[in-house]
XYZ file of C-alpha atoms in Angstrom:
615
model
C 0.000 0.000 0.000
C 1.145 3.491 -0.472
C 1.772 6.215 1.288
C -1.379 8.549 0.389
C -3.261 5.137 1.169
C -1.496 4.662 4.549
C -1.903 8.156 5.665
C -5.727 7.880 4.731
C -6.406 5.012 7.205
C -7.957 5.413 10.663
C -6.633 3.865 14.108
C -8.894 2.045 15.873
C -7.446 1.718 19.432
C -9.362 -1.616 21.466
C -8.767 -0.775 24.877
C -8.851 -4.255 26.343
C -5.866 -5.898 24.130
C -4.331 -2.965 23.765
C -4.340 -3.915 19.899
C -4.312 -0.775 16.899
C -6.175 -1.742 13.784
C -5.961 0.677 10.897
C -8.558 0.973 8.770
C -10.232 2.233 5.836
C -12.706 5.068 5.750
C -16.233 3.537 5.906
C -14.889 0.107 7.458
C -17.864 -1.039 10.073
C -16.574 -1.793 13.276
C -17.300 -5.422 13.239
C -14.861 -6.090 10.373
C -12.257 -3.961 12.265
C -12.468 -6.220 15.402
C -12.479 -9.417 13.385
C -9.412 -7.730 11.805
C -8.106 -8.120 15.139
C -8.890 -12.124 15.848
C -12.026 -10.811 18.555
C -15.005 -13.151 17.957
C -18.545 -10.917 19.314
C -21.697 -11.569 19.769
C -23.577 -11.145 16.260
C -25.772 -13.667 15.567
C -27.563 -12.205 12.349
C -24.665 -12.162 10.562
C -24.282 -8.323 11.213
C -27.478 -7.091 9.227
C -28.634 -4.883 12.567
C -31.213 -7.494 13.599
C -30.115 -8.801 16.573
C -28.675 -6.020 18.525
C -26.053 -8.201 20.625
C -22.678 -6.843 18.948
C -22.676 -3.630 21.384
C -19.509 -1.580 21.507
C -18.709 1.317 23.336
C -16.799 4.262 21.966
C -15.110 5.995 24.179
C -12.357 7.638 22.139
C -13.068 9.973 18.775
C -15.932 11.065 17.358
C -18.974 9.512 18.373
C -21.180 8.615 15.203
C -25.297 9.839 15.344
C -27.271 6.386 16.022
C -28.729 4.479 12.880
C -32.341 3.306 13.079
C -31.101 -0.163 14.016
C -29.382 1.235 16.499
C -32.537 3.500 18.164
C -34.550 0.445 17.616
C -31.880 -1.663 19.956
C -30.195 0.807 22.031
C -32.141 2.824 25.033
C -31.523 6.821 24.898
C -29.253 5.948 27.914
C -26.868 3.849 26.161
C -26.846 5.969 23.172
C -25.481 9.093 25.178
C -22.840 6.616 26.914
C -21.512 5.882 23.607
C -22.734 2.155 22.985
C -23.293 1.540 19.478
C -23.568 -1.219 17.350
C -20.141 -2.440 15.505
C -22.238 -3.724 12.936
C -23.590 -0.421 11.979
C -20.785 1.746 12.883
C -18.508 3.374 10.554
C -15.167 4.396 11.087
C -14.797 7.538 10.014
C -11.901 9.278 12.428
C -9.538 7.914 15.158
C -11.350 5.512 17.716
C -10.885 4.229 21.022
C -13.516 1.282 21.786
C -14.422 -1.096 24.103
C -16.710 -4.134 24.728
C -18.929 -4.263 27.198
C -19.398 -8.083 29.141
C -22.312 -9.479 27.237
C -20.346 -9.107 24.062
C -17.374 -10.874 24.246
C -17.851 -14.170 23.777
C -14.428 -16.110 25.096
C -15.371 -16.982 28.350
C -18.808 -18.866 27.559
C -19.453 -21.733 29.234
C -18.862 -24.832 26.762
C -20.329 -28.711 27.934
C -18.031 -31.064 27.033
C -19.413 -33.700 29.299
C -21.840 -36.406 28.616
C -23.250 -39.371 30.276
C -20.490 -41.349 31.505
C -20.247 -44.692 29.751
C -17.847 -47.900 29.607
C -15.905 -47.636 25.696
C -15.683 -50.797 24.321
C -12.047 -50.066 22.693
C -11.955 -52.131 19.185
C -10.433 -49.134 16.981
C -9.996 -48.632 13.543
C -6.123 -48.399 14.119
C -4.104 -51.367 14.637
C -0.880 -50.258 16.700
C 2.226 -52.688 16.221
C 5.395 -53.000 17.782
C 8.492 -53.556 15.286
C 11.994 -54.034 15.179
C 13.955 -53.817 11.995
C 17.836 -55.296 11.916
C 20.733 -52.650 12.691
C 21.030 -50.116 8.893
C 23.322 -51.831 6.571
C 24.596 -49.501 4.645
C 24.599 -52.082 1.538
C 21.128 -52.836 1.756
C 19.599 -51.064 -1.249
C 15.989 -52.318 0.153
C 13.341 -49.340 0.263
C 12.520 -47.958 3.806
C 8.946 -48.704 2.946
C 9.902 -52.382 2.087
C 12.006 -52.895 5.519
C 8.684 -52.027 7.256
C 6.368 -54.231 5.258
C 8.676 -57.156 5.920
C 8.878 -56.596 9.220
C 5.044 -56.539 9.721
C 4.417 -59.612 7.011
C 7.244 -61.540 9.185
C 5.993 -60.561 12.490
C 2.126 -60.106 11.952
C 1.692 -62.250 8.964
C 0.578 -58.281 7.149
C 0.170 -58.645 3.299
C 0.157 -56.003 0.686
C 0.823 -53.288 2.740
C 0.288 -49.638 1.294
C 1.656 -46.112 2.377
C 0.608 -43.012 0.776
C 3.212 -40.375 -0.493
C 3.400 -38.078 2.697
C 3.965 -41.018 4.914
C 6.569 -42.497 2.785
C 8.594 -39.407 2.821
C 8.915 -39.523 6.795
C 10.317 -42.946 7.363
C 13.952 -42.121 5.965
C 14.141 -40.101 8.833
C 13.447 -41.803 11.156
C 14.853 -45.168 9.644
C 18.249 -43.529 9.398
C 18.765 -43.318 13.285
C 20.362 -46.032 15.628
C 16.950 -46.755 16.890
C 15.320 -49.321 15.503
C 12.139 -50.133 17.239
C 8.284 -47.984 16.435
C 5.143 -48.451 16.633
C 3.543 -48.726 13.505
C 0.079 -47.708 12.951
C -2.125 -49.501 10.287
C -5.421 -48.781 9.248
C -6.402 -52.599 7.309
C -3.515 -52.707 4.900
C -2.924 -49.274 5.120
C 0.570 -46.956 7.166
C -0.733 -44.478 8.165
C 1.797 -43.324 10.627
C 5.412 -44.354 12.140
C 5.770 -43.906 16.219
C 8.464 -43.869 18.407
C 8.248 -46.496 20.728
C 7.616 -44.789 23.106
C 4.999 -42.964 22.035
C 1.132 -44.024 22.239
C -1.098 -43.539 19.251
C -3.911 -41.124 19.916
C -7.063 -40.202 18.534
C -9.534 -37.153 17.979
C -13.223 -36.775 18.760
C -14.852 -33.900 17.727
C -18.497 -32.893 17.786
C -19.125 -29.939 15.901
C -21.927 -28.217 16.554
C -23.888 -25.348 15.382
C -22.735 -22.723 18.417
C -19.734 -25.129 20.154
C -17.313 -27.490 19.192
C -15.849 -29.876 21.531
C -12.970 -32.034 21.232
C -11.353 -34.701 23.047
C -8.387 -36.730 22.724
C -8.430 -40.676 23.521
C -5.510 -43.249 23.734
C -6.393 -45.916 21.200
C -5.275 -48.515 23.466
C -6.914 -47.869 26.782
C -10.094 -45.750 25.390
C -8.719 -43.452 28.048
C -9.455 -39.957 27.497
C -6.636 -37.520 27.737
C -7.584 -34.266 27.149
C -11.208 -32.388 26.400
C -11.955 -28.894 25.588
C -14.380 -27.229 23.810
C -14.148 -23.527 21.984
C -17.282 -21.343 20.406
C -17.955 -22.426 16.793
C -16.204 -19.216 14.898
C -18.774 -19.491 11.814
C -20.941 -17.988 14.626
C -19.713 -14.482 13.608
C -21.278 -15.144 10.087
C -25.003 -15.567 11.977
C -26.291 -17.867 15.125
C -28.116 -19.912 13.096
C -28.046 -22.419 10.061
C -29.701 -20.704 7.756
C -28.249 -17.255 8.146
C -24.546 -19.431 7.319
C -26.010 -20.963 4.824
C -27.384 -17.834 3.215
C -23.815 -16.398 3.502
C -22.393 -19.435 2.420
C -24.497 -18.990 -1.108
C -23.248 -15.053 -1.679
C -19.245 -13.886 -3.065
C -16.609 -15.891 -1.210
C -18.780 -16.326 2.164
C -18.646 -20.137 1.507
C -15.009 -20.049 1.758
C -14.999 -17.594 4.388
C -17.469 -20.660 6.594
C -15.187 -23.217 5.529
C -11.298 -21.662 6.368
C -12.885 -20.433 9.596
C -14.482 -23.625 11.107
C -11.136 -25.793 9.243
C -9.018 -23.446 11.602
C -11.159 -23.894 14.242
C -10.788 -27.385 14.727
C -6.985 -27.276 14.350
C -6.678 -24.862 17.160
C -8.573 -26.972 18.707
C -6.786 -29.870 17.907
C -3.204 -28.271 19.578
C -5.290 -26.890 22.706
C -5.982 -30.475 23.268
C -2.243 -31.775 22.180
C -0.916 -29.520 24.587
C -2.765 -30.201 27.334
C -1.940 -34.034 27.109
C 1.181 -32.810 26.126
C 1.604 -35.509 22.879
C 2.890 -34.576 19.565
C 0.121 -34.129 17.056
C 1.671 -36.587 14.963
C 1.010 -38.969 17.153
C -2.920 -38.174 16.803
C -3.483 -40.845 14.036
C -7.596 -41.389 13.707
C -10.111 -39.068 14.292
C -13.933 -38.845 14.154
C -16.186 -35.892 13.550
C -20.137 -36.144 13.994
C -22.000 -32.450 12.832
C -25.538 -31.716 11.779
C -25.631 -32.129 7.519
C -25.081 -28.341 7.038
C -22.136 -28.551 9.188
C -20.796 -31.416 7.200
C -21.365 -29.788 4.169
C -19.582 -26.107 5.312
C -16.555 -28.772 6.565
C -15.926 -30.539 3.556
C -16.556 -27.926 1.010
C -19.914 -29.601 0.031
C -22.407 -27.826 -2.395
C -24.697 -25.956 0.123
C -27.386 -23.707 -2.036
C -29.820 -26.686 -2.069
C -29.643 -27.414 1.196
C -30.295 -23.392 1.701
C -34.016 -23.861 0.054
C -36.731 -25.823 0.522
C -37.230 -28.915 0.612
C -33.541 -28.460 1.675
C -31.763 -31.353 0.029
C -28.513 -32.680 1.109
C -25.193 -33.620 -1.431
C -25.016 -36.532 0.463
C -26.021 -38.651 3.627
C -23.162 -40.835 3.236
C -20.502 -41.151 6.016
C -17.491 -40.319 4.852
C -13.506 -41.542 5.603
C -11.123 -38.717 4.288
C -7.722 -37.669 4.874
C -7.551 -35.300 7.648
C -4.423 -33.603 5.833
C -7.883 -32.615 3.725
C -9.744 -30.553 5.997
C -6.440 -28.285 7.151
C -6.223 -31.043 9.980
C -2.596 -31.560 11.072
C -2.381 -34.212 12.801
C -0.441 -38.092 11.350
C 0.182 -37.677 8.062
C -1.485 -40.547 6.514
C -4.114 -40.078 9.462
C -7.996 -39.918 7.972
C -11.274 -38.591 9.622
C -14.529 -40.561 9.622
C -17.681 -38.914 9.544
C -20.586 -40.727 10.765
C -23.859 -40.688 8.069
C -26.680 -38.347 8.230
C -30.784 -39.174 8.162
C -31.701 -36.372 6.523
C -32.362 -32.978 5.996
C -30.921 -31.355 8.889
C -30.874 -34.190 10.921
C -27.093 -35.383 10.769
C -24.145 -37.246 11.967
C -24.446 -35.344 15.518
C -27.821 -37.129 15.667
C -27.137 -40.339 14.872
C -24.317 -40.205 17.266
C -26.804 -39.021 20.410
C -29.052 -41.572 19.412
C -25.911 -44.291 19.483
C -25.208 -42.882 22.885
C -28.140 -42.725 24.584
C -28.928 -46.322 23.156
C -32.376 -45.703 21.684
C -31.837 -47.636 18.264
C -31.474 -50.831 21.361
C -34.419 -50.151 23.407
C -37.736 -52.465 23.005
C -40.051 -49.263 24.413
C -41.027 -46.171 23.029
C -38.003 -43.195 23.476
C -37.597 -40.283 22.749
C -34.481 -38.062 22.132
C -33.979 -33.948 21.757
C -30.693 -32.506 21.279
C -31.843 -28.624 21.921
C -30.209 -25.934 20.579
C -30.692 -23.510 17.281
C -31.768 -25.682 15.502
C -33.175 -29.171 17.769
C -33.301 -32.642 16.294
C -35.537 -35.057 17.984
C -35.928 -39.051 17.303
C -38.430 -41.093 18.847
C -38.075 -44.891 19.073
C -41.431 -46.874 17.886
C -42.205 -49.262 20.140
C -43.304 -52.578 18.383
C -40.261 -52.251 15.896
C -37.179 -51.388 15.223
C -38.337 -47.939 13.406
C -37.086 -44.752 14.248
C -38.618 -41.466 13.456
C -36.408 -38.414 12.700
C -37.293 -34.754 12.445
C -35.547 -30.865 13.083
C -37.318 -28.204 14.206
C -36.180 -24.626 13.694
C -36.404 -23.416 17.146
C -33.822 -20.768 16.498
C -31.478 -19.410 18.210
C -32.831 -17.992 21.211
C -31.864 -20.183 24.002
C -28.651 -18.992 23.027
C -28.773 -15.758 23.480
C -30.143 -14.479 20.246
C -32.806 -12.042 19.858
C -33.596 -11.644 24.168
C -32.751 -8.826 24.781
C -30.639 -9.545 27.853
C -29.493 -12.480 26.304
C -26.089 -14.308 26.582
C -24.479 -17.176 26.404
C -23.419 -19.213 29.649
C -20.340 -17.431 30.433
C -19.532 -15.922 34.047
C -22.106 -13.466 35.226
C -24.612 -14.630 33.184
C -28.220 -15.530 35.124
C -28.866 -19.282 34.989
C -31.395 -19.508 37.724
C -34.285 -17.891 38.385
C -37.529 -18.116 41.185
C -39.787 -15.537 42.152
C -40.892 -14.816 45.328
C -44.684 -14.190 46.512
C -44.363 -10.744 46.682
C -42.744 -10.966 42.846
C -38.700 -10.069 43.733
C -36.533 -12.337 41.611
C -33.784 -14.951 43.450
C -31.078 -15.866 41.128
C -27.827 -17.376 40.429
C -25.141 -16.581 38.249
C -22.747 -18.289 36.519
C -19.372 -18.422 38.414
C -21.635 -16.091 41.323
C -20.354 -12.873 39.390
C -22.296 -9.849 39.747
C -24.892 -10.241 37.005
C -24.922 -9.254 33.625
C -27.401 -11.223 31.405
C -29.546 -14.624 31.429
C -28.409 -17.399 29.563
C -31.037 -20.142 27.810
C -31.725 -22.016 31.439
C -32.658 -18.656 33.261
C -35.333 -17.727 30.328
C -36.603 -20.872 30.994
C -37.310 -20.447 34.492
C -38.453 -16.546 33.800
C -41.673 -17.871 31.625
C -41.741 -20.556 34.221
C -41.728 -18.821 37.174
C -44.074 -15.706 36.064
C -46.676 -18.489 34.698
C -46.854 -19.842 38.138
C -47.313 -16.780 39.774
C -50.132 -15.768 37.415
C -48.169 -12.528 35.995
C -48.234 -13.739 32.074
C -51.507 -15.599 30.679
C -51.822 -18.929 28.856
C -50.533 -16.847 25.926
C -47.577 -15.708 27.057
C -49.388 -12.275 27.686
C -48.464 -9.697 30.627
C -51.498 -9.098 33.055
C -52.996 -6.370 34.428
C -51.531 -6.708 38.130
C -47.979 -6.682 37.455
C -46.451 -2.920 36.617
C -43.952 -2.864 34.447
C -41.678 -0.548 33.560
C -39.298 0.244 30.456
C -41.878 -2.455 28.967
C -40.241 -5.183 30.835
C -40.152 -7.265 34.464
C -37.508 -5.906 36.965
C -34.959 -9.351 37.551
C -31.849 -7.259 38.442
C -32.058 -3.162 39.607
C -29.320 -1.616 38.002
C -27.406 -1.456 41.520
C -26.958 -4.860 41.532
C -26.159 -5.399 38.076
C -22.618 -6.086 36.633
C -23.211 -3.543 34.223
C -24.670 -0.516 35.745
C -28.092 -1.289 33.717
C -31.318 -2.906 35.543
C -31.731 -6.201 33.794
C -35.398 -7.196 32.614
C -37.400 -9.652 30.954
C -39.954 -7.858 28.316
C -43.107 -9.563 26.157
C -41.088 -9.810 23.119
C -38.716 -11.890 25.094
C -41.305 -14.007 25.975
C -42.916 -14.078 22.211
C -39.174 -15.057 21.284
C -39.103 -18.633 24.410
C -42.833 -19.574 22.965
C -41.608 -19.425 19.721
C -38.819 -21.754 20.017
C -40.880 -24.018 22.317
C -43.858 -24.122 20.266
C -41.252 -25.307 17.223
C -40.239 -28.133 19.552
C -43.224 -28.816 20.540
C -44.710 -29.210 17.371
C -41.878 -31.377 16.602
C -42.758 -33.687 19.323
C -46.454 -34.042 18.600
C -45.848 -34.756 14.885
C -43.471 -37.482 15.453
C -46.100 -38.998 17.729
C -48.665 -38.739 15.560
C -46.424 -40.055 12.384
C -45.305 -43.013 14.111
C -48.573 -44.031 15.609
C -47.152 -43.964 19.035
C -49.609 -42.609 22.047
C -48.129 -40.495 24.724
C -48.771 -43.496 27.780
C -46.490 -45.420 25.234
C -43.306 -43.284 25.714
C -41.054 -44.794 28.490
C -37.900 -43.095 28.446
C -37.138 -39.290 27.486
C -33.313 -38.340 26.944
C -32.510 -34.541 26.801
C -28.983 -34.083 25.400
C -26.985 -30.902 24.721
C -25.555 -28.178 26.668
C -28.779 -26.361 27.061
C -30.338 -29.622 27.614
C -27.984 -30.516 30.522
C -28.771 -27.133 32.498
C -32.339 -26.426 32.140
C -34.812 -27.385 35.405
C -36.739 -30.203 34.317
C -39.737 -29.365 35.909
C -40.244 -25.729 34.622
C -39.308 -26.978 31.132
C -42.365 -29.586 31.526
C -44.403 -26.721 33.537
C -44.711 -24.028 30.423
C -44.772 -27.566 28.005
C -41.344 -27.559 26.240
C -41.323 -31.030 27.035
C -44.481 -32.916 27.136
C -45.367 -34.069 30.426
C -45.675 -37.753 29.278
C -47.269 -39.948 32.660
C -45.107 -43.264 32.079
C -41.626 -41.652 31.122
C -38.428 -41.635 33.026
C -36.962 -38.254 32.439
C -32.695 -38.526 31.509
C -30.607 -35.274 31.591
C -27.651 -36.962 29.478
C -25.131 -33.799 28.584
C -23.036 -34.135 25.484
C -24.475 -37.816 24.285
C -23.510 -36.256 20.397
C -19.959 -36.003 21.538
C -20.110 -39.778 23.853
C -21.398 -40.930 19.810
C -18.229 -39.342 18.349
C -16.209 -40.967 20.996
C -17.415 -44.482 20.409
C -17.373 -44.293 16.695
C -13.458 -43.227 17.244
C -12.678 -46.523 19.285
C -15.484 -48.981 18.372
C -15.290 -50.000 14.570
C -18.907 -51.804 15.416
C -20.177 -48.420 16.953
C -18.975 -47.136 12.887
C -21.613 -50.071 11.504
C -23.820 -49.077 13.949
C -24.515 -45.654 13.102
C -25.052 -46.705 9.585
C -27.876 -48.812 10.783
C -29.168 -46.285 12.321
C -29.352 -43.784 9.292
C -31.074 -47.163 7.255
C -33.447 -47.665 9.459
C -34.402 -44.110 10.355
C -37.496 -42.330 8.640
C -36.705 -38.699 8.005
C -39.640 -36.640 8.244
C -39.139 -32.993 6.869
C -41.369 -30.907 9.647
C -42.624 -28.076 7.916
C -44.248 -30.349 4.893
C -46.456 -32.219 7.014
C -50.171 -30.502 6.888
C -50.868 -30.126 10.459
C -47.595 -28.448 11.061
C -48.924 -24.530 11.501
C -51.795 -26.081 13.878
C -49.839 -28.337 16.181
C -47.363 -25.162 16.140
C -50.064 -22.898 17.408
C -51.082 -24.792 19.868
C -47.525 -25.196 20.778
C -46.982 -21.605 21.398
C -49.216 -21.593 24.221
C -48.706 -22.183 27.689
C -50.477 -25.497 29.097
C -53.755 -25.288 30.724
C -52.663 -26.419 33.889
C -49.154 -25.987 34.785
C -47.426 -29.066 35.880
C -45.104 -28.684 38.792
C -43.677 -32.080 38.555
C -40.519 -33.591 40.382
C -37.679 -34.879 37.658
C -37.946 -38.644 37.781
């Protein structure tokens, strides 16, 4: 760039890192702090809608508010210089800031399922060998010493080595130690060890908002290492179909596809370094993902899947070279991807429904994985048929479109009761002073101001409660962690019905498709990280869940990633899923006639509210 160019850029100071961006004339604020590596809050993809990716300028000249903004910002954050990056400008020198709610580093990520004994049966095949001091006459191929050794020692045939695996064994071959490990996938090298080193694999369930990972021994099944980060695609849009949308304009497909590739890689090293093993040594890996997911991963055609009657590429699981996907682990090392159903019912899916054993059970079961967008199965119970469906609940139990919304990070709300005189009793996440409710809290909010008669059957505020600023009081601003009061309005209501009501419709269709009456339904398993927070009892109360009279109730965490883990050590639990996609009936929810009724009738609250005790 030259110097007329240079001198015509603006510095953007961020006052937490400390970091200067410069930037063009006209460059929105979002771009400038993604410029700078800082993932926000901005589920609609930065089109204004959501009003989550505040900023506060508190440096330069402060810009006059856009609609968007006076639509999302009060007249008191407006004069405190909170705008929204997505609709800012730059257009001099800045100093900014983020306030709490918007960073989005320190969410809290589940990485924890149902615990469960791994039958360990991998796809990897780890042997010992020890090849005869070098002689410096031998003219025999390093390749060739190893496949002797193995036919020799193992009675291993016809064994094959790809180019980038080949080209590591002089190496190592040409030192005075002659014993490895060698790993072999069938016929297949896929990686050279040092003996002392174990062979490792990756499980990693990616889903729409998180992405969890988890390193295993291949030997023991014993897990090493877990972690979990936020999905970055999430700074293209929340949900699937704002991604999916981006995905179909310019270069946003490749945009979804570097980010999420890089994702998993930095995942991949968190995880290496906190076992502390080489990342060559991680030599298998499996990857379960809702279809759009898979598709945005592997570089998939997605503008099909963006439009009704949203058709995949493919259901097919897949086995691919991680060295593919940007993944750097062994370099003959492959991923497997476990099949989809359907739709947007996908690998993640089967893998909960693997987990949580439903495909095994001779009753009726059901399984949701909630979240932005929530797949539910449901087990018939005179056959071996299961019935598969999404729902587009969206993505407000994460944050999106609630107006105190977050996502489970410290200081969030994630408990709420009311009192008989109305005053709110919460907890926060990490007991910091609060600054938002995260998807459990707004649960107990509708919950708790149902019970106490505040908000009618529909969702509507009555008479005796006074509100004020159009909302319910939860936190006065002097007990806030941000200075503001903290309050629960009717359009965040309208927002919790509308996601439940999607769910719920889900539920009753699936029912009604597959014959099955509600006394039928034995077993209910709620999976996910919203899943594995939420009070039972006030999800049944305002009817996200049906209260179904036979039915143990299971809580079961991660059960997608427990799937992924299984798949990487079981080669059975591989043939298994792909049972599970053959004998599952996708049913695409929003072509089925009764859809807008049962929807209706799922917005509202239940007739009686159902204070039941979790089974």
């Amino acid at each position: 760039m030259d110097e007329s160019n240079q001198s015509a850029l603006h510095r953007v100071e961020l006052e937490e890192t400390g970091q200067t961006v410069k930037a063009a004339p006209g460059t929105l604020l979002i771009d400038v702090l993604r410029m700078a590596g800082i993932d926000i809050a901005a589920t609609c993809d930065g089109k204004g809608i959501c009003g989550q990716c505040r900023v506060v300028i508190s440096g330069g000249q402060l810009p006059q508010p856009s609609p968007a903004e006076m639509k999302h910002l009060a007249p008191a954050e407006q004069n405190q210089g909170v705008r929204l990056a997505c609709c800012t400008p730059v257009n001099s020198a800045m100093k900014i800031r983020l306030p709490k709610k918007t960073a989005s580093a320190d969410a809290r990520l589940q990485v924890d399922g149902k615990k469960y004994k791994l039958v360990v049966d991998p796809a990897i095949h780890t042997v010992q060998i020890t090849l005869p001091p070098a002689d410096p006459l031998d003219a025999t191929s390093n390749f060739e010493q190893i496949a002797l050794a193995l036919e020799q020692g193992q009675g291993k045939k016809d064994l094959v080595a790809d180019h980038l695996v080949a080209e590591g064994l002089s190496k190592r071959l040409d030192s005075n130690v002659r014993t490895f490990n060698a790993c072999l996938r069938g016929r297949e090298l896929v990686a050279v060890l040092e003996e002392s080193a174990q062979s490792v694999g990756l499980a990693v369930d990616l889903g729409t908002t998180k992405v969890a990972g988890y390193l295993l021994d291949l030997t023991t099944g014993k897990t090493l290492a877990s972690a979990g980060i936020l999905n970055p695609q999430g700074r293209f849009g929340a949900d699937i179909m704002t991604r999916l949308h981006h995905a179909c304009n310019g270069t946003g497909k490749n945009d979804l596809l570097q980010v999420i590739r890089g994702g998993i890689d930095q995942l991949l090293h968190q995880l290496t370094n906190s076992a502390e093993v080489d990342p060559r040594q991680v030599v298998d890996a499996c990857i379960v993902a809702n279809t759009a997911m898979v598709h945005l991963l592997l570089d998939l055609p997605v503008r099909q899947l963006a439009r009704t009657p949203y058709t995949p590429s493919t259901l097919n699981c897949f086995d691919i070279k991680a060295r593919d996907i940007a993944l750097n682990i062994a370099p003959g090392a492959y991923v497997h991807i476990l099949p989809s159903i359907g739709g947007f019912v996908g690998a993640d899916h089967v893998a909960m429904i693997m987990a949580a054993g439903i495909d095994k059970m001779d009753q009726s079961a059901i399984g949701l994985d909630i979240g932005t967008n929530t797949e539910i199965a449901l087990k018939h119970p005179d056959s071996d048929n299961l019935y598969c469906l999404s729902c587009p609940s969206g993505p407000a139990f994460e944050a999106a479109h609630v107006a105190n919304g977050m996502r489970a990070a410290a200081g969030a709300i994630e408990e709420v009761r009311l009192t008989d005189t109305f005053e709110s009793r919460y907890k926060t996440i990490g007991h910091a002073p609060a600054i938002g409710l995260c998807g459990s809290a707004m649960i107990d909010v509708v919950s708790e101001l149902y019970r106490c008669g505040l908000i009618n059957q529909r969702g509507r505020f009555q008479d005796k409660i006074r509100l004020e600023d159009n909302g319910f009081l939860l936190v006065p601003p002097t007990e806030s962690g941000t200075g503001s009061a903290i309050r629960f309005s009717q359009k965040d209501i309208d927002e919790i019905l509308l996601a439940k009501g999607a769910i719920r419709a889900g539920i009753e269709i699936l029912l009604q498709v597959s014959q099955t009456r509600i006394g039928q339904v034995r077993h209910v398993f709620i999976a996910g990280a919203f899943g594995a927070y939420i009070n039972l009892t006030n999800a049944i109360s305002i009817g996200l869940i049906p209260d179904f009279p036979s039915a143990s109730y299971h809580q079961i965490g991660n059960a997608a990633a427990l799937g992924a883990k299984q798949a990487l050590l079981d080669r059975a639990a591989r043939q298994r899923a792909g049972q599970i996609a053959t004998h599952s009936h996708f049913i695409e929810l929003t072509r089925q006639e009764n859809f807008n009724r049962h929807f209706a009738q799922g917005i509202m609250l239940p007739e009686v509210n159902p204070k039941r005790q979790e089974k």
